[in-house]
């Protein structure tokens, strides 16, 4: 559909929720609309087509890239476009995925993302974006891991370490729980549905917990 509309308007790029989905970045379920979001730098452009939502940006010319044979807005512009519609924590989840390997490889570094986003003039939702950027971390494995880290912080706990290294003499390996407080030897693991439905994942979870406990760590397991 994006390729089709670009035949009529070659200067358009996928934006907003459409770009997030094509990048493989997480969005809340309420944004699973079938609307096609497109962006342009032509401030006079109008598109009257059902299901097509147009976003106009003055700096658009330098803020779109080619990906998967289509043109998409850059990740920094994507955050700017989505900021009014996402909560701070949802922006952190999306940013964690963009600067990490959740979508296959990092799209951008955290430092570059901060510079590019905050350089926008007349930035809507600036306070929310600044708060979200300050909480993004590049080594997060999943949106639910982001959620758990932010939940701990919101409830008064210190920010946990991400994947702290725990040498295991018994297993002759180095373990990396999802989150942890190394000084207290507390590991926190998020248990997604695949941990219950996959026998291999379930067995690996038990083995990792046993090895962590053998090193004197307390393992807390959290489900949704």
Short mmCIF file of C-alpha atoms in Angstrom, two decimals:
data_model
loop_
_atom_site.label_atom_id
_atom_site.label_comp_id
_atom_site.label_asym_id
_atom_site.label_seq_id
_atom_site.Cartn_x
_atom_site.Cartn_y
_atom_site.Cartn_z
CA UNK A 1 0.00 0.00 0.00
CA UNK A 2 2.88 2.37 0.78
CA UNK A 3 4.51 1.52 -2.55
CA UNK A 4 1.21 2.14 -4.32
CA UNK A 5 0.65 5.61 -2.93
CA UNK A 6 4.26 6.53 -3.69
CA UNK A 7 3.49 5.92 -7.38
CA UNK A 8 1.11 8.88 -7.14
CA UNK A 9 3.25 10.90 -4.70
CA UNK A 10 6.92 9.81 -5.06
CA UNK A 11 8.12 12.18 -2.35
CA UNK A 12 6.19 10.48 0.43
CA UNK A 13 7.74 8.24 3.10
CA UNK A 14 6.15 5.88 5.58
CA UNK A 15 5.79 7.57 8.95
CA UNK A 16 4.26 7.33 12.43
CA UNK A 17 2.79 3.87 13.23
CA UNK A 18 3.35 2.58 9.69
CA UNK A 19 7.09 3.26 9.90
CA UNK A 20 7.30 1.75 13.40
CA UNK A 21 5.76 -1.50 12.17
CA UNK A 22 8.06 -1.67 9.13
CA UNK A 23 11.09 -1.05 11.34
CA UNK A 24 9.89 -3.89 13.59
CA UNK A 25 9.58 -1.62 16.63
CA UNK A 26 7.02 -2.21 19.41
CA UNK A 27 3.76 -0.28 19.59
CA UNK A 28 0.86 -0.62 22.05
CA UNK A 29 -2.13 -2.67 20.90
CA UNK A 30 -4.35 0.41 20.69
CA UNK A 31 -2.26 1.58 17.73
CA UNK A 32 -2.80 -1.54 15.63
CA UNK A 33 -4.86 0.42 13.13
CA UNK A 34 -4.81 -0.39 9.43
CA UNK A 35 -4.43 3.30 8.56
CA UNK A 36 -1.48 4.13 6.32
CA UNK A 37 0.65 6.93 7.78
CA UNK A 38 2.80 8.88 5.34
CA UNK A 39 5.07 11.89 5.80
CA UNK A 40 6.13 14.72 3.51
CA UNK A 41 8.07 17.97 3.53
CA UNK A 42 5.52 19.63 1.27
CA UNK A 43 3.58 21.80 3.71
CA UNK A 44 0.88 22.46 1.09
CA UNK A 45 0.21 18.80 0.24
CA UNK A 46 -3.24 17.36 0.86
CA UNK A 47 -4.27 13.72 0.39
CA UNK A 48 -7.96 12.89 0.51
CA UNK A 49 -7.94 9.10 0.55
CA UNK A 50 -9.75 6.88 3.09
CA UNK A 51 -7.35 5.27 5.55
CA UNK A 52 -4.40 7.52 4.65
CA UNK A 53 -3.06 9.93 7.26
CA UNK A 54 -0.59 12.59 6.14
CA UNK A 55 2.09 14.11 8.41
CA UNK A 56 3.89 17.27 7.21
CA UNK A 57 7.39 18.15 8.47
CA UNK A 58 9.49 21.12 7.34
CA UNK A 59 12.78 19.27 7.86
CA UNK A 60 11.55 16.12 6.15
CA UNK A 61 14.04 16.28 3.24
CA UNK A 62 16.94 15.18 5.47
CA UNK A 63 14.92 12.82 7.64
CA UNK A 64 13.90 9.84 5.58
CA UNK A 65 15.79 6.75 4.45
CA UNK A 66 15.30 3.75 2.18
CA UNK A 67 14.55 0.47 3.98
CA UNK A 68 13.15 -2.75 2.51
CA UNK A 69 12.64 -1.03 -0.86
CA UNK A 70 10.44 1.66 0.65
CA UNK A 71 11.12 5.11 2.05
CA UNK A 72 10.62 5.60 5.79
CA UNK A 73 11.14 8.53 8.14
CA UNK A 74 14.29 8.23 10.24
CA UNK A 75 14.07 6.82 13.75
CA UNK A 76 14.55 10.26 15.39
CA UNK A 77 11.70 11.76 13.34
CA UNK A 78 9.61 8.67 14.10
CA UNK A 79 9.97 9.35 17.85
CA UNK A 80 8.99 12.98 17.27
CA UNK A 81 5.90 11.95 15.30
CA UNK A 82 4.79 9.33 17.84
CA UNK A 83 5.52 11.32 21.01
CA UNK A 84 2.06 12.96 21.27
CA UNK A 85 0.35 9.55 20.99
CA UNK A 86 2.58 7.42 23.25
CA UNK A 87 3.23 7.50 26.98
CA UNK A 88 6.74 8.10 28.26
CA UNK A 89 7.21 4.40 29.00
CA UNK A 90 5.94 3.38 25.55
CA UNK A 91 8.47 5.76 24.00
CA UNK A 92 11.20 4.14 26.10
CA UNK A 93 10.15 0.68 24.88
CA UNK A 94 10.31 1.83 21.26
CA UNK A 95 13.64 3.60 21.79
CA UNK A 96 15.20 0.62 23.59
CA UNK A 97 14.29 -1.55 20.60
CA UNK A 98 15.67 0.97 18.08
CA UNK A 99 19.08 1.33 19.78
CA UNK A 100 19.38 -2.38 20.61
CA UNK A 101 19.07 -5.69 18.78
CA UNK A 102 15.37 -6.42 19.22
CA UNK A 103 14.71 -5.62 15.55
CA UNK A 104 17.84 -7.43 14.35
CA UNK A 105 20.49 -4.73 14.79
CA UNK A 106 20.66 -1.21 16.21
CA UNK A 107 19.23 1.40 13.87
CA UNK A 108 20.98 4.24 15.67
CA UNK A 109 23.12 4.94 18.73
CA UNK A 110 21.60 6.44 21.86
CA UNK A 111 23.82 9.53 21.65
CA UNK A 112 22.87 10.18 18.03
CA UNK A 113 19.20 9.61 18.81
CA UNK A 114 19.30 12.16 21.63
CA UNK A 115 21.06 14.75 19.48
CA UNK A 116 18.76 14.31 16.51
CA UNK A 117 15.50 14.35 18.48
CA UNK A 118 16.30 17.29 20.75
CA UNK A 119 17.64 19.31 17.81
CA UNK A 120 14.12 19.63 16.40
CA UNK A 121 12.78 23.21 16.66
CA UNK A 122 9.34 23.73 18.18
CA UNK A 123 9.39 20.17 19.44
CA UNK A 124 6.00 18.98 20.68
CA UNK A 125 6.05 16.85 23.83
CA UNK A 126 9.63 17.95 24.53
CA UNK A 127 9.44 17.20 28.26
CA UNK A 128 8.10 13.70 27.59
CA UNK A 129 10.75 13.02 24.95
CA UNK A 130 13.57 14.26 27.19
CA UNK A 131 12.34 12.03 30.02
CA UNK A 132 12.03 9.01 27.69
CA UNK A 133 15.48 9.53 26.16
CA UNK A 134 17.05 9.69 29.62
CA UNK A 135 15.64 6.22 30.38
CA UNK A 136 16.59 4.43 27.15
CA UNK A 137 19.27 1.74 27.38
CA UNK A 138 20.97 -0.05 24.43
CA UNK A 139 21.17 -3.64 25.74
CA UNK A 140 17.51 -4.44 26.43
CA UNK A 141 16.20 -7.73 25.02
CA UNK A 142 12.44 -7.10 24.89
CA UNK A 143 9.69 -4.51 25.50
CA UNK A 144 8.59 -6.40 28.62
CA UNK A 145 12.12 -6.19 29.99
CA UNK A 146 11.88 -2.41 29.52
CA UNK A 147 8.52 -2.44 31.28
CA UNK A 148 9.92 -4.38 34.25
CA UNK A 149 12.91 -2.04 34.62
CA UNK A 150 10.66 1.03 34.52
CA UNK A 151 8.21 -0.57 36.97
CA UNK A 152 11.02 -1.11 39.48
CA UNK A 153 12.18 2.50 39.15
CA UNK A 154 8.62 3.86 39.41
CA UNK A 155 8.10 1.92 42.64
CA UNK A 156 11.11 3.40 44.38
CA UNK A 157 13.80 0.82 43.68
CA UNK A 158 17.22 1.81 42.31
CA UNK A 159 17.64 1.22 38.59
CA UNK A 160 18.76 -2.42 38.17
CA UNK A 161 21.76 -3.46 36.11
CA UNK A 162 20.97 -4.87 32.68
CA UNK A 163 22.25 -8.44 32.18
CA UNK A 164 24.86 -8.31 34.96
CA UNK A 165 27.69 -10.82 34.50
CA UNK A 166 27.64 -13.63 37.09
CA UNK A 167 30.56 -16.12 36.80
CA UNK A 168 29.44 -19.65 37.60
CA UNK A 169 32.08 -22.07 38.87
CA UNK A 170 29.63 -24.97 38.82
CA UNK A 171 28.49 -24.35 35.25
CA UNK A 172 31.88 -23.12 34.06
CA UNK A 173 30.16 -20.24 32.32
CA UNK A 174 29.06 -16.64 32.80
CA UNK A 175 25.37 -16.08 33.46
CA UNK A 176 23.45 -12.95 32.47
CA UNK A 177 20.05 -12.60 34.19
CA UNK A 178 17.66 -10.06 32.65
CA UNK A 179 18.08 -7.55 35.48
CA UNK A 180 19.87 -7.57 38.78
CA UNK A 181 21.37 -5.88 41.80
CA UNK A 182 24.90 -7.35 41.91
CA UNK A 183 25.75 -5.83 45.30
CA UNK A 184 22.78 -7.64 46.82
CA UNK A 185 23.08 -10.75 44.63
CA UNK A 186 19.49 -10.40 43.47
CA UNK A 187 18.59 -11.49 39.91
CA UNK A 188 15.25 -10.57 38.32
CA UNK A 189 14.02 -12.57 35.35
CA UNK A 190 11.01 -11.76 33.15
CA UNK A 191 9.12 -14.90 32.19
CA UNK A 192 7.34 -14.55 28.85
CA UNK A 193 4.85 -17.08 27.49
CA UNK A 194 7.55 -18.86 25.48
CA UNK A 195 9.27 -19.81 28.75
CA UNK A 196 6.21 -21.92 29.61
CA UNK A 197 5.41 -23.32 26.18
CA UNK A 198 8.94 -24.25 25.08
CA UNK A 199 10.40 -27.30 26.88
CA UNK A 200 13.92 -26.21 25.97
CA UNK A 201 13.41 -22.68 27.30
CA UNK A 202 11.78 -24.06 30.45
CA UNK A 203 14.70 -26.41 31.09
CA UNK A 204 17.24 -23.66 30.43
CA UNK A 205 15.42 -21.38 32.88
CA UNK A 206 15.61 -24.02 35.61
CA UNK A 207 19.31 -24.65 34.96
CA UNK A 208 20.13 -20.91 34.98
CA UNK A 209 18.23 -20.43 38.24
CA UNK A 210 20.04 -23.36 39.85
CA UNK A 211 23.42 -21.98 38.79
CA UNK A 212 22.61 -18.48 40.04
CA UNK A 213 21.44 -19.86 43.38
CA UNK A 214 24.62 -21.93 43.63
CA UNK A 215 26.54 -18.64 43.48
CA UNK A 216 24.46 -17.27 46.36
CA UNK A 217 22.04 -15.18 44.26
CA UNK A 218 18.31 -14.85 44.96
CA UNK A 219 16.27 -15.21 41.75
CA UNK A 220 12.96 -13.37 41.44
CA UNK A 221 10.80 -14.42 38.50
CA UNK A 222 8.19 -12.00 37.15
CA UNK A 223 5.37 -12.73 34.70
CA UNK A 224 3.02 -10.27 33.04
#
